[in-house]
Amino acid sequence: LGHSQAGVRRQALRFAERWLIDDPAMLSRVLALASDTEPLVRLQLSLSLGETGDSRALTVLADLCRKHGDEKWMTTAILSAVPSRGGDLLSELLRLPNELGQAQTMLEPLCMAIANRREPTELSKAIDRIADLDDRRLQVFCMRGVRASLKRPVAMALTDSASNAIKRLAKSSDEALRSQALSLIQLLSLEAAVERNARLEISKRQL
């Protein structure tokens, strides 16, 4: 892992994967490669961290998103490392929305991956977190990702909090955000008929 040649370090990361769950010292050495100067080593690190559920790995993955999210294949590598923890990664990234850096480019594919899992609790938490953002631009990135996952109407039992959050976003003054939220309302069947009629009536009055 400390070899001078980047290719050797990459192979060492692959070899170390089998010990990441049971050997904390090995995991610490692997995590230290987040500061490696070689992009391919960082890419392999992202892939290898998918072999552990340790919270430190998620923190490092979020840091890699912020600093190197725009590097070739990095988005794919990081998403593959969190197949069931995309919501946790999103929460970690949005914890510091003003320090996202290169992670901004990953918000849309990350939110799409979260929605692709069709796991109501995870998606509900993600939507709540998105709705709490003050930055409309970031909200649009995230909502666009969720929307891209839904090609047709889907039956999904979101929490009341998440359903209400989407309805609030559908009233946003930002046209792009409002459009994404309205699409989700229709695809997820979040409105009762009376609610839909009331919304359409208000829209008519505003024309």
One Martini backbone bead per residue (centre of mass of N, CA, C, O) as a GRO file, in nm:
protein
  207
    1LEU     BB    1   0.052   0.066  -0.012
    2GLY     BB    2   0.356   0.223  -0.007
    3HIS     BB    3   0.433   0.220  -0.285
    4SER     BB    4   0.575   0.401  -0.552
    5GLN     BB    5   0.380   0.243  -0.732
    6ALA     BB    6   0.061   0.271  -0.842
    7GLY     BB    7   0.005  -0.022  -0.941
    8VAL     BB    8   0.070  -0.155  -0.670
    9ARG     BB    9  -0.138  -0.009  -0.498
   10ARG     BB   10  -0.384  -0.116  -0.647
   11GLN     BB   11  -0.333  -0.418  -0.593
   12ALA     BB   12  -0.331  -0.390  -0.283
   13LEU     BB   13  -0.624  -0.307  -0.254
   14ARG     BB   14  -0.748  -0.565  -0.362
   15PHE     BB   15  -0.609  -0.755  -0.154
   16ALA     BB   16  -0.731  -0.601   0.110
   17GLU     BB   17  -1.044  -0.649   0.103
   18ARG     BB   18  -1.062  -0.918   0.285
   19TRP     BB   19  -0.981  -0.725   0.562
   20LEU     BB   20  -1.180  -0.476   0.614
   21ILE     BB   21  -1.375  -0.600   0.834
   22ASP     BB   22  -1.147  -0.745   1.051
   23ASP     BB   23  -0.917  -0.502   0.997
   24PRO     BB   24  -0.862  -0.192   1.119
   25ALA     BB   25  -0.570  -0.138   1.031
   26MET     BB   26  -0.613  -0.186   0.731
   27LEU     BB   27  -0.829   0.025   0.689
   28SER     BB   28  -0.656   0.269   0.766
   29ARG     BB   29  -0.450   0.234   0.535
   30VAL     BB   30  -0.654   0.257   0.307
   31LEU     BB   31  -0.778   0.539   0.378
   32ALA     BB   32  -0.505   0.701   0.333
   33LEU     BB   33  -0.542   0.691   0.005
   34ALA     BB   34  -0.716   0.953  -0.038
   35SER     BB   35  -0.426   1.124  -0.082
   36ASP     BB   36  -0.357   1.030  -0.341
   37THR     BB   37  -0.213   1.142  -0.652
   38GLU     BB   38  -0.355   0.902  -0.800
   39PRO     BB   39  -0.644   0.848  -0.966
   40LEU     BB   40  -0.642   0.526  -0.984
   41VAL     BB   41  -0.618   0.484  -0.680
   42ARG     BB   42  -0.877   0.631  -0.598
   43LEU     BB   43  -1.060   0.453  -0.764
   44GLN     BB   44  -0.994   0.187  -0.620
   45LEU     BB   45  -1.075   0.279  -0.341
   46SER     BB   46  -1.374   0.315  -0.400
   47LEU     BB   47  -1.423   0.019  -0.470
   48SER     BB   48  -1.307  -0.116  -0.207
   49LEU     BB   49  -1.511   0.026   0.002
   50GLY     BB   50  -1.749  -0.178  -0.068
   51GLU     BB   51  -1.633  -0.403   0.154
   52THR     BB   52  -1.741  -0.186   0.369
   53GLY     BB   53  -1.948  -0.053   0.654
   54ASP     BB   54  -1.780   0.158   0.755
   55SER     BB   55  -1.808   0.491   0.842
   56ARG     BB   56  -1.529   0.585   0.737
   57ALA     BB   57  -1.579   0.516   0.441
   58LEU     BB   58  -1.805   0.720   0.391
   59THR     BB   59  -1.639   0.971   0.452
   60VAL     BB   60  -1.430   0.924   0.226
   61LEU     BB   61  -1.627   0.917  -0.011
   62ALA     BB   62  -1.726   1.207   0.029
   63ASP     BB   63  -1.445   1.335  -0.010
   64LEU     BB   64  -1.406   1.230  -0.298
   65CYS     BB   65  -1.642   1.378  -0.416
   66ARG     BB   66  -1.549   1.672  -0.351
   67LYS     BB   67  -1.249   1.643  -0.492
   68HIS     BB   68  -1.316   1.391  -0.741
   69GLY     BB   69  -1.606   1.374  -0.894
   70ASP     BB   70  -1.484   1.457  -1.199
   71GLU     BB   71  -1.356   1.200  -1.244
   72LYS     BB   72  -1.303   0.935  -1.416
   73TRP     BB   73  -1.536   0.695  -1.291
   74MET     BB   74  -1.608   0.794  -1.000
   75THR     BB   75  -1.911   0.772  -0.988
   76THR     BB   76  -1.932   0.468  -1.043
   77ALA     BB   77  -1.755   0.373  -0.806
   78ILE     BB   78  -1.916   0.496  -0.571
   79LEU     BB   79  -2.191   0.369  -0.632
   80SER     BB   80  -2.080   0.072  -0.606
   81ALA     BB   81  -2.007   0.116  -0.288
   82VAL     BB   82  -2.342   0.209  -0.234
   83PRO     BB   83  -2.603   0.016  -0.288
   84SER     BB   84  -2.733   0.062   0.035
   85ARG     BB   85  -2.595   0.384   0.097
   86GLY     BB   86  -2.694   0.641  -0.056
   87GLY     BB   87  -2.844   0.800   0.163
   88ASP     BB   88  -2.597   0.838   0.348
   89LEU     BB   89  -2.426   0.992   0.144
   90LEU     BB   90  -2.617   1.226   0.100
   91SER     BB   91  -2.621   1.326   0.393
   92GLU     BB   92  -2.317   1.383   0.408
   93LEU     BB   93  -2.307   1.592   0.178
   94LEU     BB   94  -2.554   1.783   0.288
   95ARG     BB   95  -2.420   1.877   0.554
   96LEU     BB   96  -2.222   2.051   0.335
   97PRO     BB   97  -2.339   2.242   0.086
   98ASN     BB   98  -2.090   2.463   0.067
   99GLU     BB   99  -1.874   2.189   0.027
  100LEU     BB  100  -1.905   2.009  -0.241
  101GLY     BB  101  -1.786   2.074  -0.503
  102GLN     BB  102  -1.754   1.796  -0.710
  103ALA     BB  103  -2.030   1.668  -0.597
  104GLN     BB  104  -2.246   1.803  -0.772
  105THR     BB  105  -2.224   1.592  -1.015
  106MET     BB  106  -2.348   1.347  -0.816
  107LEU     BB  107  -2.641   1.401  -0.728
  108GLU     BB  108  -2.812   1.287  -0.956
  109PRO     BB  109  -2.706   0.988  -0.967
  110LEU     BB  110  -2.755   0.932  -0.667
  111CYS     BB  111  -3.065   0.981  -0.664
  112MET     BB  112  -3.125   0.770  -0.875
  113ALA     BB  113  -3.015   0.527  -0.714
  114ILE     BB  114  -3.206   0.552  -0.479
  115ALA     BB  115  -3.472   0.525  -0.645
  116ASN     BB  116  -3.405   0.245  -0.778
  117ARG     BB  117  -3.458   0.076  -0.505
  118ARG     BB  118  -3.746   0.119  -0.386
  119GLU     BB  119  -3.700   0.247  -0.087
  120PRO     BB  120  -3.902   0.426   0.109
  121THR     BB  121  -3.725   0.519   0.349
  122GLU     BB  122  -3.479   0.622   0.194
  123LEU     BB  123  -3.631   0.818   0.005
  124SER     BB  124  -3.768   0.988   0.221
  125LYS     BB  125  -3.508   1.096   0.353
  126ALA     BB  126  -3.398   1.229   0.099
  127ILE     BB  127  -3.632   1.428   0.050
  128ASP     BB  128  -3.613   1.575   0.317
  129ARG     BB  129  -3.323   1.674   0.270
  130ILE     BB  130  -3.378   1.833   0.012
  131ALA     BB  131  -3.603   2.025   0.129
  132ASP     BB  132  -3.391   2.164   0.341
  133LEU     BB  133  -3.270   2.319   0.135
  134ASP     BB  134  -3.161   2.647   0.015
  135ASP     BB  135  -3.064   2.536  -0.262
  136ARG     BB  136  -3.219   2.518  -0.561
  137ARG     BB  137  -3.007   2.389  -0.743
  138LEU     BB  138  -2.967   2.131  -0.572
  139GLN     BB  139  -3.259   2.042  -0.579
  140VAL     BB  140  -3.271   1.995  -0.881
  141PHE     BB  141  -3.059   1.778  -0.907
  142CYS     BB  142  -3.201   1.574  -0.718
  143MET     BB  143  -3.487   1.565  -0.849
  144ARG     BB  144  -3.390   1.475  -1.126
  145GLY     BB  145  -3.291   1.198  -1.033
  146VAL     BB  146  -3.555   1.087  -0.927
  147ARG     BB  147  -3.718   1.127  -1.187
  148ALA     BB  148  -3.535   0.947  -1.378
  149SER     BB  149  -3.628   0.672  -1.236
  150LEU     BB  150  -3.930   0.750  -1.333
  151LYS     BB  151  -4.111   0.622  -1.611
  152ARG     BB  152  -4.351   0.536  -1.421
  153PRO     BB  153  -4.583   0.454  -1.231
  154VAL     BB  154  -4.555   0.422  -0.864
  155ALA     BB  155  -4.574   0.213  -0.584
  156MET     BB  156  -4.509   0.418  -0.288
  157ALA     BB  157  -4.456   0.441   0.070
  158LEU     BB  158  -4.433   0.725   0.173
  159THR     BB  159  -4.395   0.951   0.383
  160ASP     BB  160  -4.557   1.222   0.489
  161SER     BB  161  -4.314   1.407   0.487
  162ALA     BB  162  -4.229   1.354   0.189
  163SER     BB  163  -4.492   1.423   0.051
  164ASN     BB  164  -4.504   1.717   0.159
  165ALA     BB  165  -4.235   1.806   0.038
  166ILE     BB  166  -4.315   1.779  -0.258
  167LYS     BB  167  -4.555   1.978  -0.241
  168ARG     BB  168  -4.382   2.222  -0.167
  169LEU     BB  169  -4.198   2.214  -0.422
  170ALA     BB  170  -4.451   2.258  -0.619
  171LYS     BB  171  -4.451   2.579  -0.503
  172SER     BB  172  -4.222   2.687  -0.632
  173SER     BB  173  -4.061   2.956  -0.803
  174ASP     BB  174  -3.905   2.733  -0.937
  175GLU     BB  175  -3.959   2.583  -1.230
  176ALA     BB  176  -3.779   2.328  -1.224
  177LEU     BB  177  -3.863   2.229  -0.944
  178ARG     BB  178  -4.167   2.222  -0.988
  179SER     BB  179  -4.167   2.018  -1.221
  180GLN     BB  180  -4.043   1.776  -1.072
  181ALA     BB  181  -4.254   1.760  -0.842
  182LEU     BB  182  -4.508   1.721  -1.018
  183SER     BB  183  -4.417   1.456  -1.143
  184LEU     BB  184  -4.402   1.299  -0.873
  185ILE     BB  185  -4.694   1.325  -0.793
  186GLN     BB  186  -4.799   1.158  -1.031
  187LEU     BB  187  -4.614   0.895  -1.016
  188LEU     BB  188  -4.692   0.859  -0.686
  189SER     BB  189  -4.976   0.940  -0.605
  190LEU     BB  190  -5.007   1.207  -0.386
  191GLU     BB  191  -5.296   1.285  -0.489
  192ALA     BB  192  -5.591   1.378  -0.448
  193ALA     BB  193  -5.848   1.486  -0.629
  194VAL     BB  194  -5.900   1.745  -0.461
  195GLU     BB  195  -5.609   1.849  -0.473
  196ARG     BB  196  -5.578   1.868  -0.777
  197ASN     BB  197  -5.813   2.063  -0.830
  198ALA     BB  198  -5.705   2.292  -0.652
  199ARG     BB  199  -5.437   2.334  -0.801
  200LEU     BB  200  -5.557   2.395  -1.084
  201GLU     BB  201  -5.723   2.641  -0.996
  202ILE     BB  202  -5.485   2.813  -0.907
  203SER     BB  203  -5.337   2.812  -1.181
  204LYS     BB  204  -5.558   2.957  -1.340
  205ARG     BB  205  -5.550   3.225  -1.171
  206GLN     BB  206  -5.236   3.281  -1.250
  207LEU     BB  207  -5.274   3.332  -1.572
   0.00000   0.00000   0.00000
